[in-house]
CSV table of C-alpha atoms in Angstrom, one decimal:
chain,number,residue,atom,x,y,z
A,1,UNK,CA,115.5,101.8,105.0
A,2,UNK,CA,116.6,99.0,103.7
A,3,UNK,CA,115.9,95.2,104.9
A,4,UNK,CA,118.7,93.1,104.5
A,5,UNK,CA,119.1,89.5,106.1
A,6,UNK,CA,122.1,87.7,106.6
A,7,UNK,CA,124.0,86.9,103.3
A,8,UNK,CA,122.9,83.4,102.9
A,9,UNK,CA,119.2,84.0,103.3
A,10,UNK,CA,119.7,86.9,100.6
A,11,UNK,CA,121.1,85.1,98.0
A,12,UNK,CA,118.4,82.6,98.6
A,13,UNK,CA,115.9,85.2,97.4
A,14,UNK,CA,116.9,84.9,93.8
A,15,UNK,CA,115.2,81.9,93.2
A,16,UNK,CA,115.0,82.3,89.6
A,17,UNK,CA,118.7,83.3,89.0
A,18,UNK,CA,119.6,79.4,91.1
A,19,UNK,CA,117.4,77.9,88.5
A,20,UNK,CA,118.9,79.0,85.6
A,21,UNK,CA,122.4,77.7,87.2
A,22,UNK,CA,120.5,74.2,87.4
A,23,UNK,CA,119.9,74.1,91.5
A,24,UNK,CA,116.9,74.2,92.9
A,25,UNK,CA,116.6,76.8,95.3
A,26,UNK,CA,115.4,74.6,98.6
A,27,UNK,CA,118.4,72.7,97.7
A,28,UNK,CA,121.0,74.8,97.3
A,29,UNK,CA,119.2,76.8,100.7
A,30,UNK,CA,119.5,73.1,102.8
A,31,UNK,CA,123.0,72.7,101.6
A,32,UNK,CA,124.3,76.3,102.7
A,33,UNK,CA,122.4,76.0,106.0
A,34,UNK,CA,124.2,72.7,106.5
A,35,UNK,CA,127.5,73.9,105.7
A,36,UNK,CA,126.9,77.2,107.8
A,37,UNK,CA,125.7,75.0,110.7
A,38,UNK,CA,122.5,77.5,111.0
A,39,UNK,CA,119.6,74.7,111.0
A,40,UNK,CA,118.6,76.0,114.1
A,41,UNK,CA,118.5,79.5,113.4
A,42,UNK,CA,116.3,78.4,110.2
A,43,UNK,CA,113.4,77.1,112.1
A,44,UNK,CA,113.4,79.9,114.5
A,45,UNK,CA,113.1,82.2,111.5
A,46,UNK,CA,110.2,80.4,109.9
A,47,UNK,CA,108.3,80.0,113.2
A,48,UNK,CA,109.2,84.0,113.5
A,49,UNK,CA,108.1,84.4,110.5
A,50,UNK,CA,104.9,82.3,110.5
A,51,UNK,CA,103.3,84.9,113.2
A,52,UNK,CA,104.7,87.8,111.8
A,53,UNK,CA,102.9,86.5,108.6
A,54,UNK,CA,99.8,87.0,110.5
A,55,UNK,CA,99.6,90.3,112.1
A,56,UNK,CA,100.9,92.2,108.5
A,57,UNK,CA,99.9,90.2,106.1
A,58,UNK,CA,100.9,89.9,101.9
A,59,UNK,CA,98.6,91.8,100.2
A,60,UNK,CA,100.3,91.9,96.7
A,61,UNK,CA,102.3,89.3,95.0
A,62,UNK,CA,103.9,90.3,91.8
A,63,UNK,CA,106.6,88.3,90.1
A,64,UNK,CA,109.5,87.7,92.7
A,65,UNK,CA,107.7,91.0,95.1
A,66,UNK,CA,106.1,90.5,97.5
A,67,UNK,CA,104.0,93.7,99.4
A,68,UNK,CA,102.8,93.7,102.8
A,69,UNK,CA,100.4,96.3,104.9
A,70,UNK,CA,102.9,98.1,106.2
A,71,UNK,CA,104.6,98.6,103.4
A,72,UNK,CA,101.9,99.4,101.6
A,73,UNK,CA,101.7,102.2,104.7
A,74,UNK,CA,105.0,103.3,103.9
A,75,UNK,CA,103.8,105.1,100.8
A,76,UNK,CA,101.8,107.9,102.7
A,77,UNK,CA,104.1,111.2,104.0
A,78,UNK,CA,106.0,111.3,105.6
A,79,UNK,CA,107.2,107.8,105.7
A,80,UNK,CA,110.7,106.7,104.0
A,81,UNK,CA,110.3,103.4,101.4
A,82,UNK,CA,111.8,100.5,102.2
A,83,UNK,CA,113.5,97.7,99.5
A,84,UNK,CA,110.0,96.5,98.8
A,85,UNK,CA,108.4,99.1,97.3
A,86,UNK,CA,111.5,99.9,95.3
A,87,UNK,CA,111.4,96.4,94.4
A,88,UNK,CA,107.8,96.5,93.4
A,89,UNK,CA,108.1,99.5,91.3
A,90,UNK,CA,111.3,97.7,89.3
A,91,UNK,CA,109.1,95.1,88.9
A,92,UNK,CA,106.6,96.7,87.5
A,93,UNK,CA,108.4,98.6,85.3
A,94,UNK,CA,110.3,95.3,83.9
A,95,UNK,CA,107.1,93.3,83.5
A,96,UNK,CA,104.3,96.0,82.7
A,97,UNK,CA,105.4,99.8,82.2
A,98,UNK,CA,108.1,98.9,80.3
A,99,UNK,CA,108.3,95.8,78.9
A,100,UNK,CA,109.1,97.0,75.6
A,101,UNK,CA,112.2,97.5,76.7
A,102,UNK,CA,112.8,94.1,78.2
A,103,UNK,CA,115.6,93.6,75.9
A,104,UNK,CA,117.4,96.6,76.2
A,105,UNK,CA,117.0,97.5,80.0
A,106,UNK,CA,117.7,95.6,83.7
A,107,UNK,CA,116.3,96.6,86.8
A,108,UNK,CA,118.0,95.1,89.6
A,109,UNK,CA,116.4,94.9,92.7
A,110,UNK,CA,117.4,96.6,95.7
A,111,UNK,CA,118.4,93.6,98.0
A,112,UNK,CA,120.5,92.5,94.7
A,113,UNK,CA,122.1,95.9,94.3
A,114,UNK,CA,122.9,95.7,98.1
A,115,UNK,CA,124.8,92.4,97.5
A,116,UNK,CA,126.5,93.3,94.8
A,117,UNK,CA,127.6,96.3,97.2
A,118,UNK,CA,128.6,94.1,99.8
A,119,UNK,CA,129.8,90.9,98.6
A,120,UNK,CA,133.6,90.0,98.5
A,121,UNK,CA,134.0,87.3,95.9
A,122,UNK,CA,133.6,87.6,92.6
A,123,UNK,CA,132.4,83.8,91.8
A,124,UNK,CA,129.8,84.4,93.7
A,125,UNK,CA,128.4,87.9,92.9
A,126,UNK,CA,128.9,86.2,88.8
A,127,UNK,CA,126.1,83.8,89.8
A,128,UNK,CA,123.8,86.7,89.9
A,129,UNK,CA,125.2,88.9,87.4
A,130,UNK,CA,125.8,87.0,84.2
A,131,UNK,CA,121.8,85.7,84.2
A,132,UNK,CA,121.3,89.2,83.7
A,133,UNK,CA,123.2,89.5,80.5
A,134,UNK,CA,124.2,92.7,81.3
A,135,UNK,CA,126.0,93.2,78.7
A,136,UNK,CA,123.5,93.2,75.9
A,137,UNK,CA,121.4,95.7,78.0
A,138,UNK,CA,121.8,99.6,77.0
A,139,UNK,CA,120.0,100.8,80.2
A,140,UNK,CA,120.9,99.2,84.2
A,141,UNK,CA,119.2,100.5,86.8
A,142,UNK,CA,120.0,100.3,90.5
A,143,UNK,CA,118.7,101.4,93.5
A,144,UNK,CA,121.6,102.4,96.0
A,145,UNK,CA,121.5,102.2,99.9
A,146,UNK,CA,123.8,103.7,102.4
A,147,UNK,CA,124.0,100.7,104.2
A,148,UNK,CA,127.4,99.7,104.6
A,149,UNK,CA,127.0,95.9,106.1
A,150,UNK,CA,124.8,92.7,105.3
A,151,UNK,CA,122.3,93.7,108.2
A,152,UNK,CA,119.0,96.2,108.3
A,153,UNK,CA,119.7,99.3,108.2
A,154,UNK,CA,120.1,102.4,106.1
A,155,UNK,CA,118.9,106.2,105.7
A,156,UNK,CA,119.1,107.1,101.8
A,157,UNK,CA,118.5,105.7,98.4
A,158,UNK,CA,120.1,107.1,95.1
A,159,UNK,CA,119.4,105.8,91.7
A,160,UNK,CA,122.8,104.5,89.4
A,161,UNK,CA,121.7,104.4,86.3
A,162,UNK,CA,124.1,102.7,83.0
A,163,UNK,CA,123.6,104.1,80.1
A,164,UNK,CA,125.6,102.2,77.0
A,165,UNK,CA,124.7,104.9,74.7
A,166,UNK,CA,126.5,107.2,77.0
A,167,UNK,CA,128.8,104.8,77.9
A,168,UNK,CA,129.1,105.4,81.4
A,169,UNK,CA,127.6,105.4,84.8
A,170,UNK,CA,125.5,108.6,85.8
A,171,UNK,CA,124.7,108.9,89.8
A,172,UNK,CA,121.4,110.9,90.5
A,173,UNK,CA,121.0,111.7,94.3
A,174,UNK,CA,118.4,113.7,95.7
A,175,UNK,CA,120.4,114.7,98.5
A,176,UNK,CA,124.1,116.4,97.8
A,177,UNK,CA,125.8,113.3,96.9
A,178,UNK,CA,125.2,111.1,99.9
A,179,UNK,CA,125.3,108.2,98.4
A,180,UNK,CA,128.3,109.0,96.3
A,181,UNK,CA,130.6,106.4,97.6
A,182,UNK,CA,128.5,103.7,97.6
A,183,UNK,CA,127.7,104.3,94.2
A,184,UNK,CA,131.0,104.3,92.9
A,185,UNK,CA,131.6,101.4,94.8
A,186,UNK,CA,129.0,99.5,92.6
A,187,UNK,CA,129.5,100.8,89.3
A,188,UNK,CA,133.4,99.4,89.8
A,189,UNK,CA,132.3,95.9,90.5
A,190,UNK,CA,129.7,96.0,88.1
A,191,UNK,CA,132.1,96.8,85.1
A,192,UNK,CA,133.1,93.6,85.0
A,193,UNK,CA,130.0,92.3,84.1
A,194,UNK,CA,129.2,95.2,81.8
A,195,UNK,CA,131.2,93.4,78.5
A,196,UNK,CA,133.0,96.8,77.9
A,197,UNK,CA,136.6,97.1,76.9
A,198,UNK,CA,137.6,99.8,79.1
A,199,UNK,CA,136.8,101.5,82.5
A,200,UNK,CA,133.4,103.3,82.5
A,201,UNK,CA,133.3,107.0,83.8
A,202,UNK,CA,131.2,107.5,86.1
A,203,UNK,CA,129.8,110.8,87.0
A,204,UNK,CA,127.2,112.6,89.3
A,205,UNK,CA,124.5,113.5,86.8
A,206,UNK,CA,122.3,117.0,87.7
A,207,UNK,CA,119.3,115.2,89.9
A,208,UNK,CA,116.2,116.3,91.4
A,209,UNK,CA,116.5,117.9,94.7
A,210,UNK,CA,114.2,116.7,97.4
A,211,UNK,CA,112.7,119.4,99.7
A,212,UNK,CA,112.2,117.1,102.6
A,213,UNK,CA,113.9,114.1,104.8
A,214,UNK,CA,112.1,111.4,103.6
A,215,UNK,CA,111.2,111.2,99.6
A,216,UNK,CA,114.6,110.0,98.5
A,217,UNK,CA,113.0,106.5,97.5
A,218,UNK,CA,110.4,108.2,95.2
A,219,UNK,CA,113.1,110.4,93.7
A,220,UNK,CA,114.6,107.3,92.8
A,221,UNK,CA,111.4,105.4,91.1
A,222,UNK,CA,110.3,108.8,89.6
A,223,UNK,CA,113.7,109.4,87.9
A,224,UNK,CA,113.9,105.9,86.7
A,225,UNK,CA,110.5,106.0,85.2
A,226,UNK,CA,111.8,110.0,83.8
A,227,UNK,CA,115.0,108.4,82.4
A,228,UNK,CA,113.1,105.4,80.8
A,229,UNK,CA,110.9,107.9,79.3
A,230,UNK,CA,113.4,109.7,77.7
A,231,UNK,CA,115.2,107.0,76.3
A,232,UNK,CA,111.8,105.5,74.3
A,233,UNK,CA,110.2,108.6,73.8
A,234,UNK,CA,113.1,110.7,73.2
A,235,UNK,CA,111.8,113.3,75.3
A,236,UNK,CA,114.9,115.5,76.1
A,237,UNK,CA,113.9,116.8,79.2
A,238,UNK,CA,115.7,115.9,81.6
A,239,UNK,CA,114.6,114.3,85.5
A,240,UNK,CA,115.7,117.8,87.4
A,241,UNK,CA,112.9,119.2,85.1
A,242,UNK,CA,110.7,116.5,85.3
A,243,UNK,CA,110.8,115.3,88.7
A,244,UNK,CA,109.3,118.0,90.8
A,245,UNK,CA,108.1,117.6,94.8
A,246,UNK,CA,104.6,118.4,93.6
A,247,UNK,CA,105.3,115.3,91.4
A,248,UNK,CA,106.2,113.1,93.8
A,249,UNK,CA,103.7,113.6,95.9
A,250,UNK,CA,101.3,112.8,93.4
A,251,UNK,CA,103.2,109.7,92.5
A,252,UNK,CA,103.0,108.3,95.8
A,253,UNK,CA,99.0,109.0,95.4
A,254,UNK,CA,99.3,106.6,92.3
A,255,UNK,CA,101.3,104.3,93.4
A,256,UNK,CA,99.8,103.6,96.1
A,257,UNK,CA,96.3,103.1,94.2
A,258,UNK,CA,98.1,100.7,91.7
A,259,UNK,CA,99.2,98.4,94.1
A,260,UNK,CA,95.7,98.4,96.1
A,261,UNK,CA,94.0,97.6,92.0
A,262,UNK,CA,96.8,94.7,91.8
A,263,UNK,CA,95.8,93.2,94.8
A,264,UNK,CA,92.1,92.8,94.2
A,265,UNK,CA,92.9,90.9,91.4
């Protein structure tokens, strides 16, 4: 599922997007808690969070991820993934796997893509977006939620993937379109941001089909890490014939391994 908070502690978690607009990010968090009248609330959430701290503890920070215990858990069947595996795994990609193609290709996190879903003004979904420079990148890659609302919840992931080569948006869902909607609905506000000078077709591209309830997250890192393949190696297979359930289980084997290496460093 995924773990959203309330919309003003979200856009607090892109830290490094507020200081490239020049704010630092305790600021700009003190001046929206003012203004929102939620100081209160604030200190009940670090004091919450403070003990909850304690009985599942970080055991892997990475860039701007952070991975605890239980999600660490999360990646033995047959659990679903949450945002902060997905997270860790774009993450990785952008700063390790792939980082030859850190000019080319975005990753945006989960709890990113989920505001982008979600949020009404365009001002303020630009402050996120144009950091990015979206539209010098060839590949975007989002993970998509069927959350509906700015509170924690969720059942499915899907992967929306841009392709500038292609020029358009191709939707890969493990499970019959589910997340069809949603995805549309993000590709649309995304355009904007995309620097193209007409509307982008978007289009449900043949996926992977998983044989269970609860993979859909790792269809969504394995065909990311397929689709990034193809595009540097030129390997034309595509995900559906890459991305196999004997595949994914093995994945979560190695995932799971890479984080518990990262963390003994």
């Amino acid at each position: 599922t995924l773990r959203t908070v309330p919309n003003w502690l979200s856009i607090s978690l892109e830290r490094s997007v507020l200081m490239k607009q020049g704010l630092h990010p305790i600021e700009w968090f003190e001046t929206r808690l003012h203004r929102l009248s939620e100081r209160s609330l604030f200190y009940s959430l670090m004091r919450c969070t403070h003990c909850w701290s304690s009985m599942d503890p970080v055991i892997l920070s990475y860039h701007d991820s952070l991975i605890r215990r239980s999600d660490l858990s999360l990646l033995n069947p047959p659990n679903w993934l949450n945002d902060h595996i997905i997270a860790f795994a774009f993450e990785y990609f952008a700063a390790e796997q792939y980082k030859e193609l850190s000019d080319r290709a975005c990753f945006i996190s989960p709890e990113v893509t989920q505001l982008i879903k979600c949020m009404a003004s365009q001002d303020e979904l630009a402050i996120f977006l144009e950091p990015l420079a979206l539209a010098q990148k060839s590949l975007v890659f989002l993970a998509v939620n069927d959350n509906s609302v700015q509170a924690a919840g969720g059942s499915h992931w899907s992967l929306l993937c841009y392709n500038r080569d292609r020029n358009c948006f191709s939707h890969y869902d493990s499970c019959s379109n589910m997340n069809e909607s949603h995805a549309r609905k993000i590709a649309k506000k995304l355009q904007h941001f995309l620097g193209t000078k007409s509307e982008v077709p978007f289009i449900e591209d043949l996926s992977p089909v998983q044989k269970n309830s609860y993979d859909c997250g790792m269809y969504v890192m394995c065909t990311t890490e397929a689709l990034c393949e193809q595009y540097l190696r030129k390997d034309h297979r595509p995900p559906i014939v890459v991305v196999t359930p004997v595949y994914i289980t093995q994945k979560r084997v190695s995932w799971k391994k890479l984080i518990e290496q990262l963390s003994k460093k």
